[in-house]
Amino acid sequence: MVSNNVDKARLNKSLNKIFSYRLRKDLVDQEIPIHIFDSDFNYTKFRNFVSSRAKSESVKVVASCDISNFYDRLNLHRLENTLYAIKGINKSIVKLINELLLYWSGRDSYGIPVGSNASRILAEASLINVDKFLLSKKIDFCRYVDDYRFFARDASEAHSWLSILVERLSHEGLFLNTSKTTIIEARNANENTSTDENLVINSTVVDHEIEKIDVQAIKNDAPIIISGYSGLIPTKFRSIGKNDINKLEDESKLYFDKSILSNELIDPKDFTKHVRIAVAKELWTDFSEISNVLEKFPQFVPYYLDCVKKNSGNLEKSDKDLISKNMENIIKNPAILEYLKIYLIRFFSSEDFLKKNLVMECYSNLKRSEGIYLGRAILESIQHHVEREDVLRIKNGFIRADNSERRQIIKILKNNLNPNEFGAFYKNISLNINDFLYSFISES
């Protein structure tokens, strides 16, 4: 009863983005037959499209992911609101559908039945806004049910797109299955071969120790899939003990190959092992040169910067200059993800790598769409390095700031303006903005 309107609201078939459960064109105003879906849109066509798209010269890596427990985790109230928003759907039908789904879920507000065509239509409806969001971001993707593919120019772009999907799905109460999230070189993205037939190098990190690579599998020339996207790449560098040094010394004789860093993709195990070998052998020039690849592989930035912080005293000025230059290139990239930008802001607010003007520039250029925490994170990082001119720039940003950022602004102004100047400012905002936490901050 709602299928025609749902299908019209989905991305058009001609875009070759969504290959799952598209309605047949001849269903309009006809009795519903047994087979209601277009036979030209199926999993086989999805696989063939992925294989064809991966052969494009502009596509270097393919990211693959699916939604964890998709049918079980669908939020029924969000689904109801999505159906209400689709033009042409009778509101009373939506209400009845929602009552049925709530009954079947035991009033749990999550999950739809598995296996029926009706559920397939509703599942597709639940992702309409996600698909349109990805399209609006000019992300090159396709989907079959909960299975997404991204066709990127490099690993950095693939990583960015996956992060965008993770954030957007979180608004729907959905999450990626990290064990099935992979990034693979496009030349190896043969969708006609199942993932089980490929070598999957598990990048799970246990206590930040790196598991050994399956050398025999590499000798067999199996394509290497970089697996494990979220939470599996370490963000903290674990200090190297004496036993680790001896172990890494032995491994470096066979393993330390800087050419690996020029690959189209770098396995997290390769990257972290190279960092640890460089530190263990005190190869500080090699260590600083590793930063050259981070613009291409920004997912390693937190781990690398933590290692820089813990070994800063061993670095020569030339090493620090190279690292700083490469990090500056990354932070100036307008597509940099918010969480990575926060790591970089903190890096450039540290004593050894302080670039106050760069941090203040980031604050001045802040867009409200960049995240509700970023402004406050910048102010928290730079607060001990500001001068009067900086304080006045920060003061001017108070009106456009959100409440979390405003509280941090008040702290900075209170600590850096003379009492009369701060008193006049606070009197003005207290007349126009009501937030009891402001007065608490002012008094403290």
Short mmCIF file of C-alpha atoms in Angstrom, two decimals:
data_model
loop_
_atom_site.label_atom_id
_atom_site.label_comp_id
_atom_site.label_asym_id
_atom_site.label_seq_id
_atom_site.Cartn_x
_atom_site.Cartn_y
_atom_site.Cartn_z
CA MET A 1 0.00 0.00 0.00
CA VAL A 2 2.97 2.35 0.44
CA SER A 3 5.47 0.64 -1.88
CA ASN A 4 4.95 2.86 -4.94
CA ASN A 5 5.48 6.04 -2.97
CA VAL A 6 8.50 4.59 -1.19
CA ASP A 7 10.12 3.58 -4.48
CA LYS A 8 9.52 7.03 -5.97
CA ALA A 9 11.21 8.62 -2.94
CA ARG A 10 14.34 6.44 -3.32
CA LEU A 11 17.29 7.36 -5.54
CA ASN A 12 16.38 6.93 -9.19
CA LYS A 13 17.27 3.61 -10.78
CA SER A 14 19.18 5.38 -13.53
CA LEU A 15 21.82 6.53 -11.02
CA ASN A 16 22.98 2.93 -10.46
CA LYS A 17 23.30 3.50 -6.74
CA ILE A 18 20.68 1.24 -5.14
CA PHE A 19 20.34 -2.30 -6.50
CA SER A 20 18.06 -3.89 -3.91
CA TYR A 21 14.31 -4.48 -4.14
CA ARG A 22 13.24 -1.97 -6.78
CA LEU A 23 9.55 -2.24 -7.72
CA ARG A 24 8.49 -3.42 -11.15
CA LYS A 25 7.16 -0.61 -13.30
CA ASP A 26 4.01 -2.53 -14.26
CA LEU A 27 2.71 -2.71 -10.69
CA VAL A 28 0.89 0.63 -10.73
CA ASP A 29 -2.87 0.21 -10.29
CA GLN A 30 -2.63 -3.56 -10.70
CA GLU A 31 -3.31 -6.45 -8.40
CA ILE A 32 -0.11 -7.29 -6.51
CA PRO A 33 1.53 -10.37 -8.13
CA ILE A 34 3.83 -12.90 -6.46
CA HIS A 35 6.96 -11.26 -7.85
CA ILE A 36 6.79 -7.54 -7.17
CA PHE A 37 10.45 -6.57 -7.61
CA ASP A 38 12.31 -5.64 -10.77
CA SER A 39 14.38 -8.66 -11.85
CA ASP A 40 16.98 -6.33 -13.44
CA PHE A 41 18.00 -5.13 -9.99
CA ASN A 42 19.50 -7.87 -7.88
CA TYR A 43 22.68 -8.93 -6.10
CA THR A 44 24.27 -10.23 -9.29
CA LYS A 45 23.88 -6.86 -10.96
CA PHE A 46 25.27 -5.22 -7.82
CA ARG A 47 28.39 -7.44 -7.91
CA ASN A 48 28.89 -6.88 -11.63
CA PHE A 49 28.56 -3.12 -11.22
CA VAL A 50 31.12 -3.09 -8.41
CA SER A 51 33.58 -5.10 -10.52
CA SER A 52 33.06 -2.78 -13.49
CA ARG A 53 33.30 0.43 -11.44
CA ALA A 54 36.46 -0.79 -9.72
CA LYS A 55 38.18 -1.02 -13.10
CA SER A 56 37.76 2.72 -13.71
CA GLU A 57 41.06 4.60 -13.92
CA SER A 58 39.86 7.12 -11.33
CA VAL A 59 39.14 4.41 -8.74
CA LYS A 60 42.19 3.23 -6.80
CA VAL A 61 40.60 1.69 -3.70
CA VAL A 62 37.22 0.18 -2.88
CA ALA A 63 35.75 0.30 0.62
CA SER A 64 33.23 -2.34 1.62
CA CYS A 65 30.98 -2.33 4.69
CA ASP A 66 27.60 -3.44 5.94
CA ILE A 67 25.27 -2.37 8.70
CA SER A 68 25.41 -4.44 11.86
CA ASN A 69 22.16 -6.34 12.62
CA PHE A 70 20.31 -4.13 10.16
CA TYR A 71 16.77 -5.51 10.45
CA ASP A 72 17.02 -6.10 14.20
CA ARG A 73 18.33 -2.57 14.92
CA LEU A 74 15.90 -0.53 12.81
CA ASN A 75 14.35 2.16 14.98
CA LEU A 76 10.59 1.94 14.45
CA HIS A 77 9.87 5.55 15.42
CA ARG A 78 12.47 6.84 12.96
CA LEU A 79 10.99 4.58 10.29
CA GLU A 80 7.52 5.93 11.10
CA ASN A 81 8.74 9.52 10.73
CA THR A 82 10.44 8.67 7.43
CA LEU A 83 7.21 7.20 6.05
CA TYR A 84 5.22 10.22 7.26
CA ALA A 85 7.59 12.48 5.32
CA ILE A 86 7.20 10.63 2.00
CA LYS A 87 4.85 12.44 -0.30
CA GLY A 88 1.59 10.69 -1.11
CA ILE A 89 1.54 8.12 1.69
CA ASN A 90 -1.69 7.96 3.68
CA LYS A 91 -0.89 8.91 7.28
CA SER A 92 -3.40 6.43 8.69
CA ILE A 93 -1.64 3.58 6.86
CA VAL A 94 1.66 4.64 8.42
CA LYS A 95 0.09 4.58 11.86
CA LEU A 96 -1.29 1.08 11.30
CA ILE A 97 2.09 -0.18 10.02
CA ASN A 98 3.80 1.25 13.09
CA GLU A 99 1.27 -0.39 15.44
CA LEU A 100 1.90 -3.77 13.80
CA LEU A 101 5.66 -3.39 14.00
CA LEU A 102 5.51 -2.36 17.65
CA TYR A 103 3.30 -5.37 18.40
CA TRP A 104 5.70 -7.78 16.67
CA SER A 105 8.71 -6.23 18.42
CA GLY A 106 7.11 -6.61 21.84
CA ARG A 107 6.78 -2.81 22.12
CA ASP A 108 10.58 -2.65 22.01
CA SER A 109 10.66 0.11 19.33
CA TYR A 110 13.38 -1.77 17.45
CA GLY A 111 13.40 -4.37 14.72
CA ILE A 112 11.22 -5.51 11.83
CA PRO A 113 10.34 -9.09 10.81
CA VAL A 114 12.85 -10.80 8.53
CA GLY A 115 11.98 -12.47 5.24
CA SER A 116 8.85 -10.77 3.91
CA ASN A 117 8.58 -8.42 0.94
CA ALA A 118 6.84 -5.89 3.17
CA SER A 119 9.87 -5.82 5.48
CA ARG A 120 12.20 -5.40 2.50
CA ILE A 121 10.24 -2.36 1.35
CA LEU A 122 10.32 -0.83 4.83
CA ALA A 123 14.05 -1.56 5.23
CA GLU A 124 14.76 0.25 1.96
CA ALA A 125 12.60 3.17 3.11
CA SER A 126 14.64 3.49 6.31
CA LEU A 127 17.82 4.22 4.28
CA ILE A 128 16.36 6.75 1.86
CA ASN A 129 17.70 9.75 3.77
CA VAL A 130 21.10 8.11 4.31
CA ASP A 131 21.46 7.42 0.58
CA LYS A 132 20.43 10.96 -0.35
CA PHE A 133 22.87 12.36 2.20
CA LEU A 134 25.76 10.39 0.70
CA LEU A 135 24.76 11.57 -2.78
CA SER A 136 24.65 15.20 -1.59
CA LYS A 137 28.23 14.79 -0.32
CA LYS A 138 29.24 13.66 -3.85
CA ILE A 139 30.30 10.27 -2.50
CA ASP A 140 30.78 7.61 -5.16
CA PHE A 141 28.91 4.61 -3.75
CA CYS A 142 26.40 1.87 -4.40
CA ARG A 143 24.31 -0.30 -2.09
CA TYR A 144 22.50 -3.62 -1.93
CA VAL A 145 20.26 -3.77 1.19
CA ASP A 146 22.72 -3.08 4.06
CA ASP A 147 25.84 -3.69 1.97
CA TYR A 148 27.69 -0.52 0.85
CA ARG A 149 30.60 -0.08 -1.58
CA PHE A 150 32.63 3.13 -1.97
CA PHE A 151 34.84 3.85 -4.99
CA ALA A 152 37.59 6.24 -3.93
CA ARG A 153 40.65 7.87 -5.46
CA ASP A 154 42.82 6.95 -2.50
CA ALA A 155 42.75 5.53 1.01
CA SER A 156 42.31 8.97 2.54
CA GLU A 157 39.10 9.58 0.60
CA ALA A 158 37.81 6.08 1.42
CA HIS A 159 38.52 6.63 5.12
CA SER A 160 36.74 9.99 5.04
CA TRP A 161 33.67 8.54 3.31
CA LEU A 162 33.43 5.65 5.75
CA SER A 163 33.58 8.11 8.65
CA ILE A 164 30.80 10.18 7.07
CA LEU A 165 28.67 7.05 6.74
CA VAL A 166 29.37 6.04 10.35
CA GLU A 167 28.28 9.46 11.60
CA ARG A 168 25.15 9.55 9.43
CA LEU A 169 24.08 6.03 10.40
CA SER A 170 24.49 6.92 14.08
CA HIS A 171 21.65 9.45 13.67
CA GLU A 172 19.46 6.50 12.68
CA GLY A 173 20.66 4.37 15.60
CA LEU A 174 22.61 2.11 13.22
CA PHE A 175 26.26 1.05 13.19
CA LEU A 176 28.73 -0.61 10.86
CA ASN A 177 29.86 -4.18 11.35
CA THR A 178 33.57 -3.53 11.93
CA SER A 179 34.58 -7.12 11.26
CA LYS A 180 33.18 -6.82 7.74
CA THR A 181 34.45 -3.33 6.97
CA THR A 182 37.39 -3.44 4.57
CA ILE A 183 39.44 -1.27 2.25
CA ILE A 184 40.99 -3.03 -0.73
CA GLU A 185 42.98 -1.97 -3.77
CA ALA A 186 40.62 -1.59 -6.72
CA ARG A 187 42.61 -4.01 -8.84
CA ASN A 188 41.75 -6.74 -6.32
CA ALA A 189 38.07 -5.82 -5.96
CA ASN A 190 36.64 -8.74 -7.88
CA GLU A 191 33.09 -8.96 -6.56
CA ASN A 192 32.57 -12.28 -8.35
CA THR A 193 34.94 -13.83 -5.83
CA SER A 194 33.60 -14.11 -2.32
CA THR A 195 35.47 -12.37 0.47
CA ASP A 196 36.12 -15.75 2.06
CA GLU A 197 38.26 -16.69 -0.95
CA ASN A 198 40.45 -13.63 -0.44
CA LEU A 199 43.12 -13.21 2.21
CA VAL A 200 41.74 -11.07 5.00
CA ILE A 201 44.49 -9.78 7.27
CA ASN A 202 42.88 -9.19 10.62
CA SER A 203 44.05 -5.86 12.00
CA THR A 204 42.60 -6.34 15.47
CA VAL A 205 45.08 -4.93 17.98
CA VAL A 206 45.39 -6.65 21.34
CA ASP A 207 47.18 -4.49 23.93
CA HIS A 208 48.62 -2.61 20.94
CA GLU A 209 50.75 -5.62 19.99
CA ILE A 210 50.75 -6.40 16.29
CA GLU A 211 49.93 -9.89 15.09
CA LYS A 212 52.18 -11.52 12.51
CA ILE A 213 51.19 -11.40 8.85
CA ASP A 214 50.29 -14.66 7.13
CA VAL A 215 53.50 -14.82 5.08
CA GLN A 216 52.49 -18.01 3.30
CA ALA A 217 49.27 -16.41 2.07
CA ILE A 218 51.23 -13.46 0.68
CA LYS A 219 53.56 -15.85 -1.14
CA ASN A 220 50.47 -17.30 -2.79
CA ASP A 221 49.76 -13.80 -4.19
CA ALA A 222 46.36 -13.56 -2.53
CA PRO A 223 44.97 -10.01 -2.58
CA ILE A 224 45.43 -8.24 0.75
CA ILE A 225 42.36 -6.66 2.28
CA ILE A 226 42.87 -4.05 4.94
CA SER A 227 40.23 -5.05 7.44
CA GLY A 228 38.80 -3.60 10.58
CA TYR A 229 37.86 0.06 10.28
CA SER A 230 36.53 1.33 13.56
CA GLY A 231 38.31 0.96 16.86
CA LEU A 232 40.92 -1.45 15.54
CA ILE A 233 43.61 1.05 14.55
CA PRO A 234 45.39 2.03 17.78
CA THR A 235 45.40 5.68 18.84
CA LYS A 236 47.98 5.34 21.64
CA PHE A 237 51.66 4.45 21.27
CA ARG A 238 52.74 1.95 23.92
CA SER A 239 56.23 2.60 25.25
CA ILE A 240 58.85 0.09 24.15
CA GLY A 241 60.49 -2.02 26.87
CA LYS A 242 63.84 -3.81 26.74
CA ASN A 243 62.28 -7.08 25.61
CA ASP A 244 60.41 -5.26 22.85
CA ILE A 245 63.63 -3.59 21.68
CA ASN A 246 65.41 -6.92 21.27
CA LYS A 247 62.41 -8.39 19.45
CA LEU A 248 62.05 -5.40 17.12
CA GLU A 249 65.82 -5.36 16.46
CA ASP A 250 65.57 -8.93 15.20
CA GLU A 251 62.44 -8.29 13.17
CA SER A 252 63.84 -5.14 11.57
CA LYS A 253 66.59 -7.13 9.86
CA LEU A 254 63.93 -8.88 7.81
CA TYR A 255 60.99 -6.52 7.96
CA PHE A 256 61.88 -2.81 7.82
CA ASP A 257 61.09 -1.96 4.20
CA LYS A 258 60.31 1.71 3.62
CA SER A 259 58.89 0.91 0.17
CA ILE A 260 55.80 -0.45 1.95
CA LEU A 261 54.93 3.13 2.89
CA SER A 262 54.54 4.02 -0.80
CA ASN A 263 51.82 1.41 -1.37
CA GLU A 264 48.31 2.39 -2.40
CA LEU A 265 47.15 0.90 0.91
CA ILE A 266 49.03 0.31 4.13
CA ASP A 267 47.95 -2.36 6.58
CA PRO A 268 47.73 -0.97 10.14
CA LYS A 269 50.11 -3.73 11.25
CA ASP A 270 52.72 -2.57 8.74
CA PHE A 271 52.41 1.05 9.80
CA THR A 272 52.58 0.50 13.55
CA LYS A 273 55.43 -1.97 13.18
CA HIS A 274 57.47 0.52 11.13
CA VAL A 275 56.88 3.20 13.76
CA ARG A 276 57.92 0.88 16.59
CA ILE A 277 61.04 -0.32 14.76
CA ALA A 278 62.08 3.27 14.04
CA VAL A 279 61.68 4.18 17.71
CA ALA A 280 63.40 1.02 18.98
CA LYS A 281 66.41 1.55 16.70
CA GLU A 282 66.33 5.34 17.23
CA LEU A 283 66.02 5.95 13.50
CA TRP A 284 64.60 9.41 14.06
CA THR A 285 65.06 10.61 10.49
CA ASP A 286 63.16 7.56 9.23
CA PHE A 287 60.57 8.16 11.94
CA SER A 288 59.99 11.76 10.82
CA GLU A 289 59.79 10.68 7.16
CA ILE A 290 56.92 8.33 8.02
CA SER A 291 54.83 11.50 8.45
CA ASN A 292 55.04 11.94 4.66
CA VAL A 293 52.37 9.27 4.16
CA LEU A 294 49.84 10.57 6.70
CA GLU A 295 48.14 12.93 4.28
CA LYS A 296 47.28 9.84 2.26
CA PHE A 297 46.44 7.71 5.31
CA PRO A 298 45.03 10.14 7.92
CA GLN A 299 43.57 7.32 10.00
CA PHE A 300 47.07 6.79 11.43
CA VAL A 301 47.42 10.41 12.61
CA PRO A 302 46.35 9.86 16.27
CA TYR A 303 48.76 6.96 16.78
CA TYR A 304 51.65 8.75 15.11
CA LEU A 305 51.13 12.02 16.98
CA ASP A 306 50.97 10.18 20.30
CA CYS A 307 54.32 8.61 19.44
CA VAL A 308 55.73 12.04 18.49
CA LYS A 309 54.58 13.45 21.82
CA LYS A 310 56.24 10.65 23.79
CA ASN A 311 59.52 10.87 21.86
CA SER A 312 59.71 14.58 21.11
CA GLY A 313 62.89 15.02 23.16
CA ASN A 314 64.76 12.67 20.81
CA LEU A 315 63.88 14.53 17.62
CA GLU A 316 66.19 16.99 15.90
CA LYS A 317 64.83 20.35 14.76
CA SER A 318 64.84 19.19 11.13
CA ASP A 319 62.76 16.15 12.10
CA LYS A 320 60.26 18.30 13.97
CA ASP A 321 60.05 20.75 11.07
CA LEU A 322 59.23 17.95 8.62
CA ILE A 323 56.56 16.49 10.90
CA SER A 324 55.08 19.94 11.54
CA LYS A 325 54.97 20.72 7.81
CA ASN A 326 53.16 17.49 6.99
CA MET A 327 50.67 17.93 9.82
CA GLU A 328 49.96 21.48 8.68
CA ASN A 329 49.12 20.20 5.19
CA ILE A 330 46.63 17.78 6.72
CA ILE A 331 44.90 20.27 9.01
CA LYS A 332 44.47 22.73 6.13
CA ASN A 333 42.60 20.11 4.10
CA PRO A 334 38.94 21.25 4.19
CA ALA A 335 37.80 17.61 4.09
CA ILE A 336 39.65 16.63 7.27
CA LEU A 337 37.40 14.81 9.72
CA GLU A 338 36.48 16.51 12.99
CA TYR A 339 38.09 13.98 15.33
CA LEU A 340 41.36 14.11 13.39
CA LYS A 341 41.28 17.90 13.39
CA ILE A 342 41.01 17.86 17.18
CA TYR A 343 44.14 15.67 17.43
CA LEU A 344 45.99 18.10 15.16
CA ILE A 345 44.76 21.16 17.08
CA ARG A 346 46.14 19.67 20.29
CA PHE A 347 49.40 18.86 18.50
CA PHE A 348 49.84 22.48 17.35
CA SER A 349 48.94 23.73 20.83
CA SER A 350 51.75 21.75 22.49
CA GLU A 351 54.97 23.47 23.58
CA ASP A 352 57.25 21.68 21.10
CA PHE A 353 55.06 22.24 18.05
CA LEU A 354 53.15 25.38 19.00
CA LYS A 355 51.63 27.25 16.06
CA LYS A 356 49.24 29.61 17.76
CA ASN A 357 48.37 31.58 14.62
CA LEU A 358 47.44 28.39 12.80
CA VAL A 359 45.18 27.30 15.66
CA MET A 360 43.55 30.72 15.87
CA GLU A 361 43.03 30.66 12.10
CA CYS A 362 41.24 27.33 12.48
CA TYR A 363 39.01 28.92 15.11
CA SER A 364 38.26 32.02 13.05
CA ASN A 365 37.36 29.90 10.00
CA LEU A 366 35.15 27.56 12.01
CA LYS A 367 31.82 26.74 10.38
CA ARG A 368 28.82 25.88 12.48
CA SER A 369 28.37 22.69 10.44
CA GLU A 370 31.75 21.34 11.55
CA GLY A 371 30.56 19.84 14.80
CA ILE A 372 29.39 21.12 18.17
CA TYR A 373 32.57 20.13 20.01
CA LEU A 374 35.29 21.43 17.71
CA GLY A 375 35.13 25.10 18.78
CA ARG A 376 35.40 24.23 22.45
CA ALA A 377 38.23 21.78 21.77
CA ILE A 378 40.22 24.50 20.00
CA LEU A 379 39.72 26.96 22.86
CA GLU A 380 40.64 24.37 25.50
CA SER A 381 43.84 23.56 23.63
CA ILE A 382 45.03 27.13 23.06
CA GLN A 383 43.81 28.84 26.26
CA HIS A 384 47.25 29.01 27.92
CA HIS A 385 48.92 30.61 24.89
CA VAL A 386 46.53 33.45 24.03
CA GLU A 387 47.44 37.15 24.10
CA ARG A 388 45.12 40.15 24.20
CA GLU A 389 44.61 40.27 20.43
CA ASP A 390 43.66 36.59 20.45
CA VAL A 391 41.29 37.11 23.36
CA LEU A 392 39.45 39.88 21.51
CA ARG A 393 39.07 37.62 18.44
CA ILE A 394 37.66 34.92 20.69
CA LYS A 395 35.32 37.41 22.32
CA ASN A 396 33.90 38.36 18.91
CA GLY A 397 32.95 34.73 18.32
CA PHE A 398 30.68 34.53 21.38
CA ILE A 399 27.37 35.26 19.62
CA ARG A 400 27.78 32.60 16.92
CA ALA A 401 29.07 29.99 19.39
CA ASP A 402 27.04 27.16 20.93
CA ASN A 403 26.60 26.95 24.71
CA SER A 404 29.50 24.54 25.27
CA GLU A 405 31.88 26.84 23.39
CA ARG A 406 30.48 29.96 25.08
CA ARG A 407 31.32 28.60 28.53
CA GLN A 408 34.91 28.12 27.44
CA ILE A 409 34.99 31.65 25.99
CA ILE A 410 33.84 33.07 29.32
CA LYS A 411 36.62 31.19 31.13
CA ILE A 412 39.25 32.61 28.77
CA LEU A 413 37.89 36.16 29.00
CA LYS A 414 37.69 36.03 32.80
CA ASN A 415 41.32 34.90 33.01
CA ASN A 416 42.69 37.43 30.51
CA LEU A 417 40.61 40.62 30.70
CA ASN A 418 40.82 43.12 33.53
CA PRO A 419 37.87 42.88 35.98
CA ASN A 420 36.12 46.02 34.71
CA GLU A 421 36.33 44.94 31.06
CA PHE A 422 35.11 41.43 31.84
CA GLY A 423 32.35 42.80 34.10
CA ALA A 424 30.96 44.95 31.29
CA PHE A 425 31.03 42.02 28.89
CA TYR A 426 29.35 39.66 31.35
CA LYS A 427 26.64 42.19 32.24
CA ASN A 428 25.81 42.53 28.55
CA ILE A 429 25.47 38.80 27.87
CA SER A 430 23.55 38.12 31.10
CA LEU A 431 20.86 40.53 29.91
CA ASN A 432 20.43 38.71 26.60
CA ILE A 433 21.31 35.08 27.21
CA ASN A 434 19.91 32.94 29.99
CA ASP A 435 22.15 30.05 31.05
CA PHE A 436 22.71 29.40 34.75
CA LEU A 437 26.07 27.75 34.01
CA TYR A 438 27.44 31.09 32.80
CA SER A 439 27.00 32.59 36.25
CA PHE A 440 28.61 29.53 37.82
CA ILE A 441 31.66 29.92 35.57
CA SER A 442 31.85 33.64 36.19
CA GLU A 443 31.79 33.23 39.97
CA SER A 444 34.34 30.40 39.96
#
